[in-house]
């Protein structure tokens, strides 16, 4: 909602879907919106801003009103550099959805040069493996309409806090509770730290989903008495937890933004 807050004079219509069932979300969102919310999508908009999780090409095809609006697709990550985990091969369909989305948009925005480069390189490598019918200028067409804009942060993110941590050494782990953030790495590091005799406390916070890696249950079981906070916190509490920690740890296998 930061984008909406930054431009309060504009009239916005925000559509979101729950962050679960990835394969259905990335392919089914045009149905959910075009067929489920036709009134909201037929209102004569000037601009459509979609994330790369949106099947923008299909959405515009199913919603004729959107075909006349300028469109921006925003890539906060890309399917070609996202870790699949567990040796699972990368699926073709989500990758193609993002290629079609980039081609359907007037402007393609990436949050970092790394994100842009890995998307273009990954898309090029994928299309080069297709048997036939691949136009030669697909990647160049996306490259020409793409640009990099770093993620803007609200001024409150940089506000100085007078709170000074005291007491035992406190470690903060602040990521989504999923495999790509490396919770097993964090668990191994804490075991090593504990064996060294170091006295420490833990703040383990972040967004949780229905399927949580087993490492978190193990963390709570082995280090429960040392955990101050465990689970999601709201914005106000987050800054207090951040200010009350001496060190912030990332064990992520991969991270496109690293804004936590």
XYZ file of C-alpha atoms in Angstrom:
260
model
C 0.000 0.000 0.000
C 3.028 2.290 0.020
C 2.403 3.192 -3.627
C -1.181 4.212 -2.892
C -0.090 6.310 0.087
C 2.565 8.050 -2.005
C -0.001 9.310 -4.530
C -3.120 10.175 -2.500
C -4.599 12.413 -5.215
C -5.056 9.502 -7.579
C -8.075 7.210 -7.498
C -6.884 3.671 -6.920
C -8.520 0.271 -7.221
C -6.417 -2.377 -5.481
C -6.937 -6.075 -6.222
C -5.049 -8.754 -4.303
C -5.306 -12.483 -3.693
C -4.116 -14.613 -0.754
C -0.404 -15.482 -0.784
C -0.826 -19.236 -1.103
C -1.172 -21.983 -3.754
C 1.533 -20.511 -6.001
C 0.843 -22.599 -9.121
C -2.839 -21.710 -9.062
C -2.232 -18.040 -8.222
C 0.201 -17.355 -11.050
C -2.057 -19.017 -13.632
C -5.514 -18.496 -12.160
C -5.478 -14.816 -11.179
C -6.984 -13.645 -14.520
C -10.000 -15.858 -13.876
C -10.299 -14.735 -10.260
C -10.333 -11.078 -11.272
C -11.710 -10.853 -14.828
C -14.588 -13.253 -14.186
C -14.967 -12.666 -10.453
C -14.700 -8.861 -10.336
C -15.731 -7.618 -13.812
C -17.226 -4.355 -12.510
C -13.948 -3.330 -10.893
C -11.954 -3.975 -14.067
C -14.272 -2.196 -16.511
C -13.997 1.277 -15.039
C -11.898 3.019 -17.700
C -8.532 3.155 -15.963
C -5.608 5.249 -17.204
C -2.915 2.977 -15.798
C -2.556 -0.602 -14.629
C 0.333 -1.509 -12.320
C 0.739 -5.254 -11.867
C 3.302 -7.410 -10.130
C 5.068 -10.173 -12.017
C 2.832 -12.710 -10.262
C -0.040 -11.380 -12.383
C -0.775 -13.118 -15.680
C -1.062 -9.700 -17.292
C -1.361 -10.902 -20.891
C -4.374 -13.098 -20.132
C -5.915 -10.520 -17.795
C -5.856 -7.871 -20.518
C -7.317 -10.352 -22.991
C -10.206 -11.221 -20.676
C -10.821 -7.602 -19.616
C -11.198 -5.443 -22.752
C -11.331 -2.266 -20.656
C -7.765 -2.841 -19.514
C -6.467 -3.206 -23.071
C -6.779 0.563 -23.532
C -4.876 1.469 -20.359
C -1.114 1.898 -20.144
C 0.451 -0.917 -18.162
C 3.463 -1.317 -15.901
C 4.596 -4.719 -14.669
C 6.830 -4.747 -11.609
C 9.284 -7.574 -10.956
C 10.224 -7.871 -7.278
C 11.661 -11.303 -8.147
C 11.806 -13.548 -11.167
C 11.122 -17.222 -11.747
C 14.450 -17.878 -13.446
C 16.626 -17.066 -10.434
C 14.236 -18.189 -7.700
C 15.519 -21.341 -5.913
C 13.283 -24.338 -6.570
C 14.413 -26.367 -3.560
C 14.661 -30.106 -3.073
C 15.981 -30.755 -6.572
C 12.581 -29.914 -8.104
C 12.993 -28.922 -11.770
C 11.920 -25.438 -12.767
C 8.427 -25.477 -14.252
C 7.897 -24.062 -17.734
C 4.483 -22.498 -17.213
C 5.289 -19.917 -14.482
C 8.352 -18.843 -16.470
C 6.302 -18.359 -19.638
C 3.624 -16.403 -17.744
C 6.238 -13.841 -16.729
C 7.632 -13.608 -20.266
C 4.136 -12.999 -21.653
C 3.493 -10.440 -18.902
C 6.652 -8.525 -19.766
C 5.686 -8.504 -23.453
C 2.117 -7.381 -22.674
C 3.243 -4.399 -20.574
C 4.256 -0.973 -21.849
C 6.954 -0.675 -19.177
C 8.798 -3.390 -17.264
C 10.343 -2.379 -13.935
C 12.855 -4.418 -11.947
C 13.925 -3.625 -8.396
C 17.603 -4.302 -9.099
C 20.009 -4.745 -11.973
C 20.602 -8.300 -10.752
C 16.896 -9.059 -11.030
C 16.732 -7.610 -14.532
C 19.847 -9.425 -15.729
C 18.859 -12.834 -14.367
C 15.368 -12.511 -15.843
C 16.626 -11.609 -19.310
C 19.367 -14.242 -19.231
C 16.997 -16.905 -17.883
C 14.278 -16.102 -20.410
C 16.823 -16.176 -23.236
C 18.171 -19.561 -22.117
C 14.656 -20.993 -21.834
C 13.533 -19.818 -25.264
C 16.747 -21.106 -26.845
C 15.722 -24.629 -25.772
C 12.314 -24.452 -27.445
C 12.050 -26.582 -30.614
C 10.728 -23.958 -33.035
C 8.621 -20.864 -33.602
C 10.584 -18.541 -31.285
C 11.010 -15.019 -32.748
C 14.561 -13.715 -32.583
C 13.716 -10.367 -30.940
C 11.691 -11.417 -27.858
C 14.389 -10.673 -25.284
C 15.453 -7.428 -26.955
C 11.837 -6.238 -26.991
C 11.620 -6.746 -23.222
C 15.065 -5.229 -22.653
C 14.125 -2.020 -24.489
C 11.018 -1.423 -22.379
C 12.636 -2.344 -19.059
C 14.273 -0.202 -16.411
C 15.560 -0.553 -12.851
C 14.002 1.384 -9.966
C 15.244 0.515 -6.453
C 12.523 -0.118 -3.887
C 11.582 3.162 -2.155
C 11.413 3.100 1.630
C 9.279 5.366 3.794
C 11.136 7.981 5.896
C 10.085 6.186 9.086
C 12.383 3.318 8.106
C 15.368 5.586 8.726
C 14.170 7.186 11.956
C 16.774 7.028 14.723
C 15.708 5.143 17.840
C 17.010 6.116 21.239
C 16.466 2.641 22.641
C 19.760 0.905 23.467
C 19.748 -2.896 23.761
C 20.754 -4.191 27.153
C 20.981 -7.582 28.793
C 22.010 -10.766 26.973
C 23.199 -10.652 23.377
C 20.037 -10.617 21.194
C 19.838 -11.988 17.646
C 17.091 -11.037 15.181
C 16.034 -13.311 12.278
C 13.408 -11.478 10.202
C 12.277 -13.240 7.041
C 9.400 -15.175 5.518
C 9.158 -18.578 7.197
C 9.972 -20.548 4.064
C 12.739 -22.854 2.853
C 14.470 -20.281 0.631
C 15.318 -18.169 3.685
C 17.507 -20.961 5.057
C 16.029 -21.661 8.519
C 18.094 -24.859 8.728
C 21.254 -22.768 8.385
C 20.060 -20.563 11.221
C 19.354 -23.602 13.393
C 22.863 -25.003 12.821
C 24.437 -21.629 13.617
C 22.500 -21.354 16.878
C 23.539 -24.853 17.928
C 27.174 -23.925 17.331
C 26.743 -20.687 19.279
C 25.062 -22.521 22.149
C 27.858 -25.105 22.324
C 30.380 -22.271 22.631
C 28.723 -21.195 25.893
C 27.460 -17.837 24.597
C 24.459 -16.400 26.432
C 21.974 -15.072 23.856
C 18.325 -14.341 23.231
C 16.328 -14.649 20.006
C 13.756 -12.670 18.064
C 12.428 -14.904 15.270
C 9.845 -12.914 13.358
C 8.326 -12.788 9.872
C 5.367 -13.825 7.757
C 4.161 -17.390 8.227
C 2.219 -19.574 5.819
C 0.239 -22.764 6.306
C 3.229 -24.922 5.412
C 6.152 -24.071 7.689
C 9.601 -25.730 7.469
C 10.260 -28.205 10.305
C 13.307 -26.188 11.360
C 11.043 -23.681 13.107
C 9.483 -26.320 15.358
C 12.989 -27.513 16.192
C 14.103 -23.956 16.945
C 11.216 -23.458 19.366
C 11.825 -26.817 20.993
C 15.585 -26.403 21.461
C 15.753 -22.670 22.204
C 12.282 -21.891 23.569
C 13.455 -20.298 26.867
C 15.750 -17.960 24.913
C 13.119 -16.714 22.448
C 11.670 -13.247 23.154
C 9.482 -12.975 20.041
C 8.366 -15.694 17.642
C 6.100 -15.121 14.662
C 4.629 -12.104 12.857
C 4.612 -8.649 14.461
C 2.930 -5.424 13.351
C 4.870 -2.392 12.128
C 5.053 -0.631 15.485
C 6.295 -3.700 17.337
C 8.697 -4.538 14.510
C 10.697 -1.350 15.002
C 10.851 -1.987 18.748
C 12.107 -5.537 18.187
C 14.653 -4.250 15.677
C 15.894 -1.621 18.119
C 16.126 -4.218 20.897
C 18.442 -6.540 18.946
C 22.224 -6.322 18.638
C 22.576 -8.171 15.337
C 20.317 -9.060 12.409
C 21.037 -12.370 10.664
C 20.233 -13.458 7.120
C 20.670 -17.122 6.256
C 18.738 -16.855 2.988
C 19.638 -19.143 0.125
C 18.486 -16.349 -2.140
C 16.958 -12.891 -1.688
C 15.866 -10.434 -4.371
C 15.242 -7.474 -2.069
C 16.649 -7.899 1.426
C 14.544 -5.055 2.824
C 13.754 -6.588 6.211
